[in-house]
Coordinates of N, CA and C in Angstrom, one line a residue:
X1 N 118.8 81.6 98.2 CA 117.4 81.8 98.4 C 117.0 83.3 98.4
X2 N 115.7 83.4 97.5 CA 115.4 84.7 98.1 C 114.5 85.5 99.1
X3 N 114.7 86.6 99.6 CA 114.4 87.6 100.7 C 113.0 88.4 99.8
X4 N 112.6 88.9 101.1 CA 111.7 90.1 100.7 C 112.5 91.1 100.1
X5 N 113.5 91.5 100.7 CA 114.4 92.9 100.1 C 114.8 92.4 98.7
X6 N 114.9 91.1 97.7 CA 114.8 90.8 96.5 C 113.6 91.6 95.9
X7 N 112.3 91.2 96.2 CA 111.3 92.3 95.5 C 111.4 93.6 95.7
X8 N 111.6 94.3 94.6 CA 111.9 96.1 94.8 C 110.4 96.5 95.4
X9 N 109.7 95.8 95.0 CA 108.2 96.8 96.0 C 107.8 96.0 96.6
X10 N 108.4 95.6 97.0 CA 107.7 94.7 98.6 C 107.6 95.6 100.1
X11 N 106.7 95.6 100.4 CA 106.8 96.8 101.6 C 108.4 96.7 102.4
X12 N 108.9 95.7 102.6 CA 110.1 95.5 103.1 C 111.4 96.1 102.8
X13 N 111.5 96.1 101.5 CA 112.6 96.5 100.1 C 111.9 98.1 100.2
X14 N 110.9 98.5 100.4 CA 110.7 100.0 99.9 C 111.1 100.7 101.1
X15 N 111.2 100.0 102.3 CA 111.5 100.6 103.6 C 112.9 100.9 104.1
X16 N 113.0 99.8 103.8 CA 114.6 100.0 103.3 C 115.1 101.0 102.2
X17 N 114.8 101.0 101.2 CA 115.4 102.0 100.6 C 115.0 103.1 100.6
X18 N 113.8 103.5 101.5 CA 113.7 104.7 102.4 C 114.7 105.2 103.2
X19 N 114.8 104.4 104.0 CA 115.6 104.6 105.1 C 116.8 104.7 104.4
X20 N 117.9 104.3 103.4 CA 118.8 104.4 103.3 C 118.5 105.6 102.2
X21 N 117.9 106.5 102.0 CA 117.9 107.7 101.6 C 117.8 108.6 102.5
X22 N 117.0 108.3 103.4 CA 116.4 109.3 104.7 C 117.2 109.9 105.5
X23 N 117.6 111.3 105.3 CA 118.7 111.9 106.2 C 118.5 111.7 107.8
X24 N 117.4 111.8 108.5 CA 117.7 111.5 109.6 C 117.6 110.1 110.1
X25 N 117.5 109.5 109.2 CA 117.8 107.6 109.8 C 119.1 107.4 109.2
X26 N 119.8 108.0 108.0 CA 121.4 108.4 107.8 C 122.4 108.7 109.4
X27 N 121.3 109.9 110.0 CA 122.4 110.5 110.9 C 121.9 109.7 112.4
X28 N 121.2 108.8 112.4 CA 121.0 107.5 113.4 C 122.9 107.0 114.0
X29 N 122.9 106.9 115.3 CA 124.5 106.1 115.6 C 123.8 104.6 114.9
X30 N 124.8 104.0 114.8 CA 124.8 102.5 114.1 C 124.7 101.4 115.4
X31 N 124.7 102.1 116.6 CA 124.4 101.4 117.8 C 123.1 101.6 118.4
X32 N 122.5 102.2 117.4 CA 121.3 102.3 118.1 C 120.1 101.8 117.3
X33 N 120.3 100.5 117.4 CA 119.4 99.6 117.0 C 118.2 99.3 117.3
X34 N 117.5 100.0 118.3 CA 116.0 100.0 118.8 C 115.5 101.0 118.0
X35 N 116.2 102.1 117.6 CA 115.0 102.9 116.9 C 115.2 102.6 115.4
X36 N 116.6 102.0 115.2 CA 116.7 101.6 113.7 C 115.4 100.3 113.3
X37 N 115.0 99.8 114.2 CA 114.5 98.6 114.1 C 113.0 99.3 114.1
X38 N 113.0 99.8 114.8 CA 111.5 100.6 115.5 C 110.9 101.5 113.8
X39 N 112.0 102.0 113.5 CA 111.5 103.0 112.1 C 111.6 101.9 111.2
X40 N 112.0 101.0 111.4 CA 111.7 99.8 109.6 C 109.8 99.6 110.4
X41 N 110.0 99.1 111.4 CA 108.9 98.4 111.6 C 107.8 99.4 111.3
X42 N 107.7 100.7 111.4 CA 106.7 101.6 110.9 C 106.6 102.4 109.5
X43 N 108.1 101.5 109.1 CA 107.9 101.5 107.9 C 107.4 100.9 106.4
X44 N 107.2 99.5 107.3 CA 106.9 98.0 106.5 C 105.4 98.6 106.8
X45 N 104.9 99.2 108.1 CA 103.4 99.1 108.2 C 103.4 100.1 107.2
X46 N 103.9 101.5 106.7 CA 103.2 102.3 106.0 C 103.3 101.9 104.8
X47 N 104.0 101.0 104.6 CA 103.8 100.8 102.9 C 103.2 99.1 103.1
X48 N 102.6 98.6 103.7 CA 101.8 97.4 103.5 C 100.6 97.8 103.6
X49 N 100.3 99.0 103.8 CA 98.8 99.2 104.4 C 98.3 100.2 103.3
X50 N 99.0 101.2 102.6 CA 98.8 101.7 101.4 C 97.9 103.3 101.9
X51 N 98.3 103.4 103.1 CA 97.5 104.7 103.9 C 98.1 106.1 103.4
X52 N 98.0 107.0 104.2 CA 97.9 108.5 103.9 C 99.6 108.8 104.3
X53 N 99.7 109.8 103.5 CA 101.0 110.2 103.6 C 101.5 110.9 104.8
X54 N 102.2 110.0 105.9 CA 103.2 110.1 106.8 C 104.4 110.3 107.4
X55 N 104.9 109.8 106.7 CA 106.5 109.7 106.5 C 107.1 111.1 106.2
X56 N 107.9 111.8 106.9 CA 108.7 112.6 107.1 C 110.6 112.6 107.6
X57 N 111.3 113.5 107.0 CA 112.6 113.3 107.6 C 112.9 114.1 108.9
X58 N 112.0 113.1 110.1 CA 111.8 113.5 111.2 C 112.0 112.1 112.0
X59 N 112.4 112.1 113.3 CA 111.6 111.2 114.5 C 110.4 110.6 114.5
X60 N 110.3 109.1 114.3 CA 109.6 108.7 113.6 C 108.3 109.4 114.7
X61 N 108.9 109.4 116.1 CA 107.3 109.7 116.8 C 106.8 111.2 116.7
X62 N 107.7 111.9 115.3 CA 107.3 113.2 115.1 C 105.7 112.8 113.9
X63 N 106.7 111.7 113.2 CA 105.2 111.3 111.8 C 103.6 111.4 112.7
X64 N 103.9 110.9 114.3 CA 102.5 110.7 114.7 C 101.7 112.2 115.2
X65 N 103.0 113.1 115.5 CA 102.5 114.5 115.9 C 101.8 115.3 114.3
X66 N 101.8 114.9 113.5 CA 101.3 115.6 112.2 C 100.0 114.5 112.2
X67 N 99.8 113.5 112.2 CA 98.3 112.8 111.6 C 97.8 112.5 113.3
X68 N 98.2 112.5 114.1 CA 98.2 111.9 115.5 C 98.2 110.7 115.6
X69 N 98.4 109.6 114.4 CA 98.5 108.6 114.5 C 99.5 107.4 115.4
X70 N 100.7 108.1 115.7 CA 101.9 107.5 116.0 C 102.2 108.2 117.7
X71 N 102.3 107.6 118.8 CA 102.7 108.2 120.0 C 104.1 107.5 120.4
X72 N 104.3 108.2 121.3 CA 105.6 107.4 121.7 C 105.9 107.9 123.4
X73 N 106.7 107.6 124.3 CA 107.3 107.1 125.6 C 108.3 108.8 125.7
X74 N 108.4 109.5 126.3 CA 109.1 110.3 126.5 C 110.7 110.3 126.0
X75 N 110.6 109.4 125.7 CA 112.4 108.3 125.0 C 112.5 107.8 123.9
X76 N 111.1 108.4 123.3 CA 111.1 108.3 121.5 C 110.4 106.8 121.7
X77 N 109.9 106.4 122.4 CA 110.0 104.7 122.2 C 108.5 104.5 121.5
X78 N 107.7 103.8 120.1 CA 106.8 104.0 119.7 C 105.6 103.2 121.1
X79 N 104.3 103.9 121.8 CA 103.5 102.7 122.2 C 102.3 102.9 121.9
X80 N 101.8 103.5 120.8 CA 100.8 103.8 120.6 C 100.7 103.8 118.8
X81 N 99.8 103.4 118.7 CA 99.3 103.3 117.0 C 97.9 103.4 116.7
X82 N 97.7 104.8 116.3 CA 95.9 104.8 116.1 C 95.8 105.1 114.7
X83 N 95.5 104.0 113.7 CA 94.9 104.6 112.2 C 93.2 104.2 112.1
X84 N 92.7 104.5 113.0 CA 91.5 104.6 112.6 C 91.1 105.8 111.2
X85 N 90.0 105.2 110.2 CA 89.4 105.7 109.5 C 90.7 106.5 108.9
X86 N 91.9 106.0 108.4 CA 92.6 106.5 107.6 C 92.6 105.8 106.4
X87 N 91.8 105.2 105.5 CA 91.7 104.5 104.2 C 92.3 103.5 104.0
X88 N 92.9 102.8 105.2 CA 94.0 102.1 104.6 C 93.3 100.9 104.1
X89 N 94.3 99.8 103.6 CA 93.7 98.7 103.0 C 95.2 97.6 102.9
X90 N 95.3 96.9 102.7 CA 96.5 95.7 102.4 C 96.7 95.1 103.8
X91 N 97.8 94.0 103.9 CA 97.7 93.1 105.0 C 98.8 93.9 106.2
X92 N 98.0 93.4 107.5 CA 99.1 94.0 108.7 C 100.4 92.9 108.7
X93 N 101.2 93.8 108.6 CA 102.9 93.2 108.7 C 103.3 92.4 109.7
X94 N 103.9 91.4 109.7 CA 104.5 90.8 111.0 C 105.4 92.0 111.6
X95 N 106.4 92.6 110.9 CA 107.1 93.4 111.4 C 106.3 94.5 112.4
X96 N 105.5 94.4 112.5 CA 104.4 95.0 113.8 C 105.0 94.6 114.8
X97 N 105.3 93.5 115.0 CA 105.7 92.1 116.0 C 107.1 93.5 116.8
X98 N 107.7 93.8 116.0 CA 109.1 94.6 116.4 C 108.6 95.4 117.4
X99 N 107.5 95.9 117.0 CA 107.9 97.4 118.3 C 107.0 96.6 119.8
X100 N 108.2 96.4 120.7 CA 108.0 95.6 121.7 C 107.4 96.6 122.5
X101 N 107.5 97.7 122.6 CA 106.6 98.4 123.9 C 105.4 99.1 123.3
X102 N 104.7 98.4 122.3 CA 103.5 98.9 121.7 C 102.4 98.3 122.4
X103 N 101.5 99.5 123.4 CA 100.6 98.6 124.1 C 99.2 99.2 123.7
X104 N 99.2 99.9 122.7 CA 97.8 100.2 121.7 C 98.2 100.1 120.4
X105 N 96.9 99.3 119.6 CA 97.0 99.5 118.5 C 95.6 99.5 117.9
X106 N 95.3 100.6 117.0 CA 94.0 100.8 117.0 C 94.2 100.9 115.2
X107 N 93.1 99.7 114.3 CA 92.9 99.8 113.1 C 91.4 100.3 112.3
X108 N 90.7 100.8 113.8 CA 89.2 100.7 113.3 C 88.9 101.6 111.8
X109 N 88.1 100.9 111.2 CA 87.6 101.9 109.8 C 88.3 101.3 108.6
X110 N 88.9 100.4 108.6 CA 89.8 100.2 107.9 C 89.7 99.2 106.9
X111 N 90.3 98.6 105.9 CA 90.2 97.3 104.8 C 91.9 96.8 105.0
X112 N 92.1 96.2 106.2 CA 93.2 95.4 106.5 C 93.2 93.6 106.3
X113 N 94.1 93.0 106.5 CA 93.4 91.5 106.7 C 94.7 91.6 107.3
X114 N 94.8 90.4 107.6 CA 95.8 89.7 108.6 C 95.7 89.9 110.1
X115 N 96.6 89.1 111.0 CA 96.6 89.2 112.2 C 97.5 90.2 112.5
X116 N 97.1 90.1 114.0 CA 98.6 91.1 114.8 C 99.5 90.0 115.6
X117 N 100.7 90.1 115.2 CA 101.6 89.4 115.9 C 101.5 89.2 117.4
X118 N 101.6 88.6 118.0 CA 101.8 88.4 119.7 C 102.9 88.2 120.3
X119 N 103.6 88.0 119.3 CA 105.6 88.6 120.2 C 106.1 89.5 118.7

């Protein structure tokens, strides 16, 4: 059967082969599976949403220190998400669902469709 990661541009498949280019999710321990999970998940949102250029080979809660979009927990942990009035447009990802200590999420201004996950 096939997966999302079968389509080469599927936000999923592009996040992925982000990351497996991206020197600092390269130099990630392989045990640390909260922030590996945490950077796909903000990374399926930036390429389903079709927004402004964020992505850096940085901590992902550094991407939010450049647009202020992205906050995080003193422990890197993402809980904040504000893209208000950043252009975006395409559907919100279930993989949203992943970042479990996300307790803002702000899309105002936007051409989004879909829901936001609730686990």
């Amino acid at each position: 059967p096939s997966t999302v990661f079968d389509n080469a541009i599927s936000p999923q498949r592009l996040a992925l082969d982000w990351m497996l280019q991206d020197p600092y999710t390269l130099e990630l321990e392989a045990d640390d599976d909260d922030r590996i999970v945490q950077r796909f998940a903000l990374l399926v949102l930036y390429y389903s949403t079709n927004g402004p250029s964020w992505l850096l080979n940085l901590t992902e809660c550094d991407w939010g220190e450049m647009l202020s979009s992205v906050e995080c927990t003193n422990n890197d942990v993402v809980d904040s998400i504000g893209l208000d009035y950043f252009c975006c447009s395409g559907t919100i990802p279930g993989e949203i669902g992943l970042l479990t200590s996300l307790a803002e999420l702000s899309f105002g201004s936007n051409r989004l469709e879909g829901t936001i996950p609730t686990e």
